[in-house]
Short mmCIF file of C-alpha atoms in Angstrom, two decimals:
data_model
loop_
_atom_site.label_atom_id
_atom_site.label_comp_id
_atom_site.label_asym_id
_atom_site.label_seq_id
_atom_site.Cartn_x
_atom_site.Cartn_y
_atom_site.Cartn_z
CA MET A 973 -3.39 -13.04 -85.11
CA LYS A 974 -6.69 -11.21 -85.28
CA ARG A 975 -8.09 -13.52 -82.66
CA TYR A 976 -5.17 -12.81 -80.29
CA LEU A 977 -5.60 -9.04 -80.60
CA LEU A 978 -9.32 -9.39 -79.87
CA THR A 979 -8.54 -11.24 -76.65
CA ILE A 980 -6.08 -8.58 -75.48
CA PHE A 981 -8.61 -5.84 -76.30
CA SER A 982 -11.30 -7.62 -74.24
CA ILE A 983 -9.01 -7.91 -71.22
CA TRP A 984 -8.10 -4.24 -71.47
CA LEU A 985 -11.78 -3.25 -71.49
CA ALA A 986 -12.46 -5.45 -68.44
CA LEU A 987 -9.67 -3.96 -66.29
CA PRO A 988 -11.73 -1.01 -64.93
CA TRP A 989 -14.57 -3.38 -64.07
CA LEU A 990 -12.18 -5.74 -62.26
CA HIS A 991 -10.72 -2.80 -60.34
CA ALA A 992 -14.18 -1.64 -59.38
CA GLN A 993 -15.06 -5.08 -58.06
CA SER A 994 -11.97 -5.13 -55.78
CA VAL A 995 -14.05 -3.16 -53.20
CA ILE A 996 -17.26 -4.80 -51.96
CA VAL A 997 -19.63 -3.05 -49.54
CA ASP A 998 -22.40 -5.09 -47.97
CA ALA A 999 -25.01 -4.37 -45.27
CA ALA A 1000 -27.29 -6.72 -43.36
CA ILE A 1001 -29.72 -6.58 -40.45
CA ASP A 1002 -30.24 -9.50 -38.05
CA SER A 1003 -33.98 -8.94 -37.68
CA LEU A 1004 -36.38 -7.39 -40.19
CA GLN A 1005 -39.17 -7.09 -37.61
CA ILE A 1006 -38.98 -5.91 -33.98
CA LEU A 1007 -41.37 -4.70 -31.32
CA ILE A 1008 -41.25 -1.16 -29.97
CA GLY A 1009 -38.22 -0.80 -27.71
CA GLU A 1010 -36.50 -3.95 -28.92
CA GLN A 1011 -33.07 -3.80 -30.47
CA ALA A 1012 -31.64 -4.97 -33.78
CA LYS A 1013 -28.09 -5.12 -35.09
CA VAL A 1014 -27.09 -3.67 -38.45
CA LYS A 1015 -23.82 -5.04 -39.83
CA LEU A 1016 -21.75 -3.09 -42.35
CA GLN A 1017 -18.99 -5.08 -44.09
CA VAL A 1018 -16.31 -3.76 -46.47
CA THR A 1019 -14.01 -6.09 -48.44
CA LEU A 1020 -10.98 -4.47 -50.10
CA ASP A 1021 -7.27 -4.88 -50.78
CA ALA A 1022 -5.16 -4.78 -47.65
CA ASP A 1023 -3.10 -1.82 -48.86
CA LYS A 1024 -6.16 0.39 -49.27
CA ARG A 1025 -7.73 2.62 -46.66
CA ALA A 1026 -11.47 2.80 -46.05
CA PHE A 1027 -13.46 5.56 -44.34
CA MET A 1028 -16.57 4.20 -42.65
CA PRO A 1029 -19.73 6.37 -42.43
CA LEU A 1030 -19.89 8.75 -39.49
CA LEU A 1031 -23.16 8.13 -37.63
CA HIS A 1032 -24.18 9.58 -34.27
CA ASP A 1033 -27.54 9.14 -32.56
CA THR A 1034 -29.91 8.22 -35.40
CA LEU A 1035 -29.70 5.93 -38.39
CA VAL A 1036 -32.74 7.49 -40.06
CA ALA A 1037 -35.62 9.49 -38.61
CA GLY A 1038 -37.36 7.21 -36.07
CA VAL A 1039 -34.53 4.68 -35.80
CA GLU A 1040 -32.14 5.50 -32.95
CA ILE A 1041 -28.59 4.22 -32.59
CA VAL A 1042 -27.98 2.67 -29.17
CA ASP A 1043 -24.35 1.61 -29.63
CA ILE A 1044 -21.65 1.78 -32.30
CA ALA A 1045 -19.04 -0.97 -32.13
CA LYS A 1046 -15.45 -0.38 -33.12
CA PRO A 1047 -14.55 -1.61 -36.62
CA ASP A 1048 -13.05 -5.10 -36.68
CA THR A 1049 -10.52 -6.01 -39.41
CA GLN A 1050 -9.76 -9.53 -40.65
CA TYR A 1051 -7.10 -10.38 -43.25
CA LEU A 1052 -7.52 -12.98 -46.01
CA ASN A 1053 -5.42 -14.52 -48.80
CA LYS A 1054 -2.12 -14.19 -47.00
CA ASN A 1055 -2.86 -10.62 -45.89
CA GLN A 1056 -3.60 -9.50 -49.43
CA ARG A 1057 -7.30 -8.81 -48.74
CA ALA A 1058 -9.02 -7.29 -45.72
CA VAL A 1059 -12.59 -7.45 -44.40
CA ILE A 1060 -13.71 -4.55 -42.19
CA THR A 1061 -16.85 -5.17 -40.13
CA GLN A 1062 -18.75 -2.65 -38.02
CA GLU A 1063 -21.97 -3.22 -36.09
CA PHE A 1064 -24.67 -0.68 -35.14
CA THR A 1065 -27.23 -1.48 -32.44
CA VAL A 1066 -30.50 0.28 -33.24
CA THR A 1067 -33.98 0.58 -31.76
CA SER A 1068 -37.23 2.41 -32.40
CA PHE A 1069 -40.15 3.64 -30.30
CA ASP A 1070 -42.61 4.33 -33.13
CA SER A 1071 -44.33 1.58 -35.08
CA ALA A 1072 -43.72 1.96 -38.82
CA LEU A 1073 -41.86 0.50 -41.79
CA TYR A 1074 -38.52 2.25 -41.99
CA TYR A 1075 -36.40 2.49 -45.10
CA ILE A 1076 -32.65 2.43 -44.40
CA PRO A 1077 -30.73 3.94 -47.32
CA PRO A 1078 -27.46 2.44 -48.56
CA PHE A 1079 -24.36 3.08 -46.48
CA GLU A 1080 -21.62 5.12 -48.14
CA VAL A 1081 -17.97 4.06 -47.75
CA GLU A 1082 -15.03 5.98 -49.20
CA VAL A 1083 -11.95 4.05 -50.38
CA ASP A 1084 -9.05 5.89 -51.98
CA ASN A 1085 -11.20 8.99 -52.64
CA LYS A 1086 -13.80 6.84 -54.30
CA LYS A 1087 -17.29 6.24 -52.90
CA TYR A 1088 -18.96 2.86 -52.69
CA HIS A 1089 -22.49 2.05 -51.55
CA SER A 1090 -24.14 -0.92 -49.91
CA LYS A 1091 -27.63 -2.18 -50.57
CA SER A 1092 -30.59 -0.58 -48.82
CA LEU A 1093 -32.36 -2.17 -45.85
CA ALA A 1094 -35.83 -2.15 -44.30
CA LEU A 1095 -36.95 -2.44 -40.67
CA MET A 1096 -40.52 -3.09 -39.58
CA VAL A 1097 -41.41 -1.95 -36.04
CA TYR A 1098 -44.60 -3.29 -34.47
CA SER A 1099 -46.43 -1.91 -31.49
CA MET A 1100 -47.52 -4.15 -28.63
CA PRO A 1101 -51.15 -5.29 -29.15
CA VAL A 1102 -53.42 -4.03 -26.36
CA ASP A 1103 -56.84 -5.54 -25.62
CA THR A 1104 -58.80 -2.45 -24.58
CA LEU A 1105 -62.04 -4.46 -24.27
CA HIS A 1106 -60.75 -6.39 -21.24
CA PRO A 1107 -59.03 -3.89 -18.89
CA ASP A 1108 -59.15 -6.42 -16.05
CA GLN A 1109 -56.24 -8.21 -17.71
CA PHE A 1110 -53.92 -5.31 -16.88
CA PHE A 1111 -51.95 -5.41 -13.66
CA GLY A 1112 -50.37 -2.52 -11.84
CA PRO A 1113 -46.69 -2.26 -10.99
CA LYS A 1114 -45.40 -4.81 -8.53
CA ASP A 1115 -43.94 -3.84 -5.17
CA ILE A 1116 -40.20 -3.72 -4.68
CA ILE A 1117 -38.95 -7.14 -3.64
CA LYS A 1118 -36.19 -7.08 -1.03
CA ALA A 1119 -33.20 -9.21 -1.76
CA PRO A 1120 -32.76 -12.17 0.60
CA PHE A 1121 -30.15 -11.95 3.33
CA VAL A 1122 -26.88 -13.54 2.22
CA TRP A 1123 -23.90 -13.71 4.55
CA LYS A 1124 -21.50 -13.39 1.64
CA ASP A 1125 -22.72 -9.84 0.99
CA TRP A 1126 -21.78 -8.84 4.55
CA TYR A 1127 -18.27 -10.30 4.76
CA LEU A 1128 -16.56 -6.96 4.10
CA ALA A 1129 -18.79 -5.10 6.56
CA LEU A 1130 -18.13 -7.69 9.27
CA ALA A 1131 -14.39 -7.51 8.61
CA CYS A 1132 -14.53 -3.71 9.04
CA VAL A 1133 -16.38 -4.12 12.34
CA LEU A 1134 -13.87 -6.68 13.64
CA LEU A 1135 -10.93 -4.48 12.70
CA PHE A 1136 -12.55 -1.34 14.09
CA THR A 1137 -11.91 -2.08 17.80
CA PRO A 1138 -8.15 -2.88 17.62
CA PHE A 1139 -7.59 -0.03 15.17
CA LEU A 1140 -9.41 2.37 17.51
CA TYR A 1141 -7.32 1.18 20.46
CA LEU A 1142 -4.13 1.61 18.41
CA LEU A 1143 -5.21 5.11 17.36
CA ILE A 1144 -5.87 6.15 20.97
CA TYR A 1145 -2.51 4.68 22.02
CA LEU A 1146 -0.61 6.58 19.31
CA ILE A 1147 -2.39 9.86 20.10
CA LYS A 1148 -1.54 9.44 23.79
CA ARG A 1149 2.07 8.72 22.95
CA ILE A 1150 2.46 11.77 20.72
CA ARG A 1151 0.85 14.00 23.37
CA ASP A 1152 3.17 12.66 26.09
CA ASN A 1153 6.18 13.03 23.79
CA LYS A 1154 7.17 9.44 24.48
CA PRO A 1155 8.38 6.79 22.03
CA ILE A 1156 5.98 4.12 20.82
CA ILE A 1157 8.07 1.35 22.36
CA ARG A 1158 10.26 1.81 25.40
CA LYS A 1159 13.74 0.39 25.11
CA VAL A 1160 14.77 -1.88 27.96
CA LYS A 1161 18.50 -2.42 28.33
CA VAL A 1162 19.87 -5.19 30.54
CA GLU A 1163 23.18 -4.35 32.22
CA PRO A 1164 25.16 -6.16 34.92
CA LYS A 1165 24.73 -4.76 38.42
CA LEU A 1166 27.97 -3.35 39.82
CA PRO A 1167 29.10 -4.19 43.37
CA PRO A 1168 28.48 -1.41 45.93
CA HIS A 1169 32.14 -0.39 46.24
CA GLN A 1170 32.66 -0.11 42.47
CA LEU A 1171 29.52 2.00 42.10
CA ALA A 1172 30.59 4.25 44.99
CA LEU A 1173 34.12 4.71 43.60
CA GLN A 1174 32.70 5.63 40.20
CA GLU A 1175 30.47 8.31 41.72
CA ILE A 1176 33.33 9.68 43.84
CA GLU A 1177 35.53 9.84 40.74
CA ARG A 1178 32.79 11.78 38.95
CA ILE A 1179 32.62 14.26 41.83
CA LYS A 1180 36.39 14.61 41.74
CA THR A 1181 36.44 15.48 38.03
CA GLU A 1182 33.79 18.18 38.51
CA ARG A 1183 36.07 20.49 40.50
CA VAL A 1184 33.62 23.37 40.22
CA TRP A 1185 31.91 22.06 43.38
CA HIS A 1186 35.10 22.66 45.38
CA ILE A 1187 35.01 26.38 44.81
CA GLU A 1188 31.53 27.62 43.97
CA ASP A 1189 29.22 25.47 46.10
CA SER A 1190 30.72 23.53 49.01
CA LYS A 1191 27.28 22.60 50.31
CA GLU A 1192 26.35 20.87 47.08
CA TYR A 1193 29.76 19.19 47.01
CA TYR A 1194 29.42 17.67 50.49
CA THR A 1195 25.79 16.74 49.91
CA ARG A 1196 26.72 14.67 46.89
CA LEU A 1197 29.77 13.15 48.59
CA THR A 1198 27.89 12.10 51.75
CA ASP A 1199 24.97 10.73 49.69
CA VAL A 1200 27.37 8.45 47.81
CA VAL A 1201 28.90 7.22 51.08
CA ARG A 1202 25.45 6.69 52.65
CA MET A 1203 24.29 4.63 49.65
CA TYR A 1204 27.45 2.52 49.85
CA ILE A 1205 26.97 1.94 53.58
CA GLU A 1206 23.35 0.91 53.01
CA GLU A 1207 24.29 -1.60 50.31
CA ARG A 1208 27.39 -2.86 52.14
CA PHE A 1209 26.18 -3.10 55.75
CA HIS A 1210 22.45 -3.54 55.03
CA PHE A 1211 20.87 -0.82 57.17
CA ASN A 1212 18.94 2.29 56.17
CA ALA A 1213 21.78 4.82 56.18
CA LEU A 1214 19.95 7.28 53.93
CA GLU A 1215 17.36 7.94 56.64
CA MET A 1216 19.83 8.17 59.53
CA THR A 1217 21.89 11.06 60.90
CA SER A 1218 25.67 11.12 60.75
CA SER A 1219 26.05 10.22 64.44
CA GLU A 1220 23.61 7.32 64.11
CA ILE A 1221 25.56 5.96 61.15
CA VAL A 1222 28.84 6.17 63.06
CA GLU A 1223 27.35 4.40 66.08
CA LYS A 1224 25.99 1.66 63.84
CA LEU A 1225 29.35 1.23 62.12
CA LEU A 1226 31.22 0.95 65.44
CA GLU A 1227 29.74 -2.52 65.72
CA THR A 1228 32.05 -3.60 62.87
CA ASN A 1229 35.15 -2.86 65.09
CA ASP A 1230 36.99 -1.15 62.18
CA ARG A 1231 37.58 2.00 64.25
CA GLU A 1232 40.33 3.53 62.08
CA ALA A 1233 38.18 3.68 58.98
CA ILE A 1234 35.22 4.90 61.02
CA ASN A 1235 37.22 7.76 62.62
CA ASP A 1236 38.18 9.10 59.20
CA LEU A 1237 34.56 8.81 58.10
CA LYS A 1238 33.38 10.53 61.30
CA ASN A 1239 35.64 13.53 60.62
CA MET A 1240 34.26 13.79 57.06
CA PHE A 1241 30.67 13.71 58.38
CA VAL A 1242 31.48 16.45 60.94
CA VAL A 1243 32.83 18.78 58.25
CA ALA A 1244 29.87 17.99 55.98
CA ASP A 1245 27.35 18.80 58.73
CA LEU A 1246 29.11 22.09 59.46
CA VAL A 1247 29.02 23.06 55.79
CA LYS A 1248 25.37 22.07 55.28
CA PHE A 1249 23.90 23.36 58.54
CA ALA A 1250 26.33 25.95 59.95
CA LYS A 1251 27.44 27.63 56.70
CA HIS A 1252 31.05 26.63 57.35
CA THR A 1253 33.51 27.42 54.55
CA PRO A 1254 36.17 24.69 54.34
CA LEU A 1255 39.56 25.11 52.75
CA LEU A 1256 40.22 23.70 49.30
CA ASN A 1257 42.71 21.12 50.57
CA GLU A 1258 40.18 20.14 53.25
CA ASN A 1259 37.66 19.24 50.52
CA ASP A 1260 40.25 17.06 48.79
CA ALA A 1261 41.20 15.40 52.07
CA ASN A 1262 37.60 14.49 52.86
CA LEU A 1263 37.19 13.02 49.37
CA VAL A 1264 40.30 10.86 49.98
CA LYS A 1265 38.81 9.77 53.33
CA ALA A 1266 35.65 8.62 51.54
CA VAL A 1267 37.73 6.61 49.04
CA ASP A 1268 39.81 5.05 51.85
CA PHE A 1269 36.67 4.08 53.77
CA VAL A 1270 35.22 2.32 50.73
CA ASN A 1271 38.47 0.50 50.00
CA GLN A 1272 38.93 -0.60 53.63
CA THR A 1273 35.38 -1.92 54.06
CA LYS A 1274 34.64 -3.36 50.61
CA ILE A 1275 34.04 -7.04 50.05
CA GLU A 1276 35.97 -8.46 47.12
CA GLU A 1277 33.97 -10.83 44.95
CA PRO A 1278 35.48 -13.98 43.43
CA ALA A 1279 36.93 -13.49 39.96
CA ASP A 1280 34.71 -16.22 38.49
CA ALA A 1281 31.51 -14.78 40.01
CA LYS A 1282 28.90 -13.74 37.47
CA PRO A 1283 27.41 -10.26 37.93
CA GLN A 1284 23.71 -10.19 38.64
CA PRO A 1285 21.75 -8.61 35.78
CA THR A 1286 19.42 -5.72 36.36
CA GLU A 1287 16.89 -4.11 34.00
CA ILE A 1288 17.25 -0.43 33.24
CA THR A 1289 14.38 1.25 31.40
CA ILE A 1290 15.51 3.94 28.98
CA ILE A 1291 12.88 6.42 27.73
CA GLU A 1292 14.14 8.52 24.86
CA LYS A 1293 12.54 11.67 23.50
CA ARG A 1294 11.13 11.31 20.04
CA SER A 1295 12.94 13.00 17.15
CA LEU A 1296 11.22 15.36 14.70
CA ARG A 1297 11.27 12.72 11.97
CA SER A 1298 9.62 10.20 14.30
CA LYS A 1299 6.94 12.76 15.15
CA ILE A 1300 6.19 13.33 11.47
CA VAL A 1301 5.98 9.59 10.75
CA LEU A 1302 3.81 9.07 13.84
CA GLY A 1303 1.50 11.94 12.84
CA ALA A 1304 1.14 10.56 9.32
CA GLY A 1305 0.34 7.12 10.75
CA ILE A 1306 -2.33 8.61 13.01
CA ALA A 1307 -3.88 10.48 10.06
CA LEU A 1308 -3.96 7.36 7.84
CA LEU A 1309 -5.33 5.22 10.65
CA GLY A 1310 -8.01 7.81 11.39
CA CYS A 1311 -9.05 7.94 7.72
CA ALA A 1312 -9.23 4.15 7.59
CA LEU A 1313 -11.46 4.08 10.66
CA LEU A 1314 -13.76 6.79 9.28
CA CYS A 1315 -14.06 4.98 5.94
CA SER A 1316 -14.83 1.70 7.72
CA VAL A 1317 -17.54 3.31 9.84
CA ALA A 1318 -19.05 5.08 6.82
CA TYR A 1319 -19.08 1.85 4.81
CA VAL A 1320 -20.74 -0.18 7.58
CA VAL A 1321 -23.36 2.53 8.19
CA SER A 1322 -24.15 2.81 4.47
CA GLU A 1323 -24.53 -0.98 4.16
CA ILE A 1324 -26.89 -1.13 7.14
CA TYR A 1325 -28.92 1.84 5.86
CA SER A 1326 -29.23 0.39 2.34
CA TYR A 1327 -30.36 -2.96 3.73
CA PHE A 1328 -33.07 -1.66 6.05
CA PHE A 1329 -34.20 1.40 4.08
#
């Protein structure tokens, strides 16, 4: 019984020591000796229970006086024993520019408001041996060596040059379009060509619906009506009726021997000439009668096409004015294209300048 109690008492006394050993702080340096300007790595390692939190030492630009910190790596944590233990490792890259033996004091790590210390380290920094008795062994700085020409380094510059010409042409084209207020692409619509008599009857019907010409401007009314008839005659009988006088047209048409239709047309031409050149004011019913004479002349002289005949296509170019939205999009495209060209030119010029200068 006494022996059992002694064992329990020994374990109880050892508990604080076991708890203290649950945190292990260790420090190591990869090189004890370096030359001036060389670098060494100092590794700080903390082993503790995974549920505990450790505060690593806060270091900035110097480890100790004369030993400068070049880089501080982020702490790296590894878990052991089924995530029950953790090992935190942090590396410090140091250097020195004064030859001496440096003492590096222990690192202090705080775990659960308790401080733990690592072992101390030492770093010996040597200066470069210089033979002052033989100065001829020293050499001055070497000249700058130009890098060899490699086509791979110029691929991007060449691509910018190749794209510069078509982009510049496209930019000029877009600027010209936006100044002329024309669309980028003209729409071409293909429509069947109407026979001469159908086209003439459509125009006469349009004149008939616009009755304002009958009252306000008889001269304009007869000018439009006779122009439609002249165009029909030119297409139907194949002579230049637009450049001929009314009497010349009538004489030319008399060769067709359709005198009844020509007499009605002749009367219409006489009234039209009086209105246009003699300031004659016709009656309203006289205007309607002359319009009917024009329709009768077209119907009496037209050539009917076969029902199965295919109409001949003709191309009609339609140029539409650009909308405000299209102008904004076109302006933005011009701005982006201009910036791309400027950047390409600046890049090529900078590459050429850096290579030669």
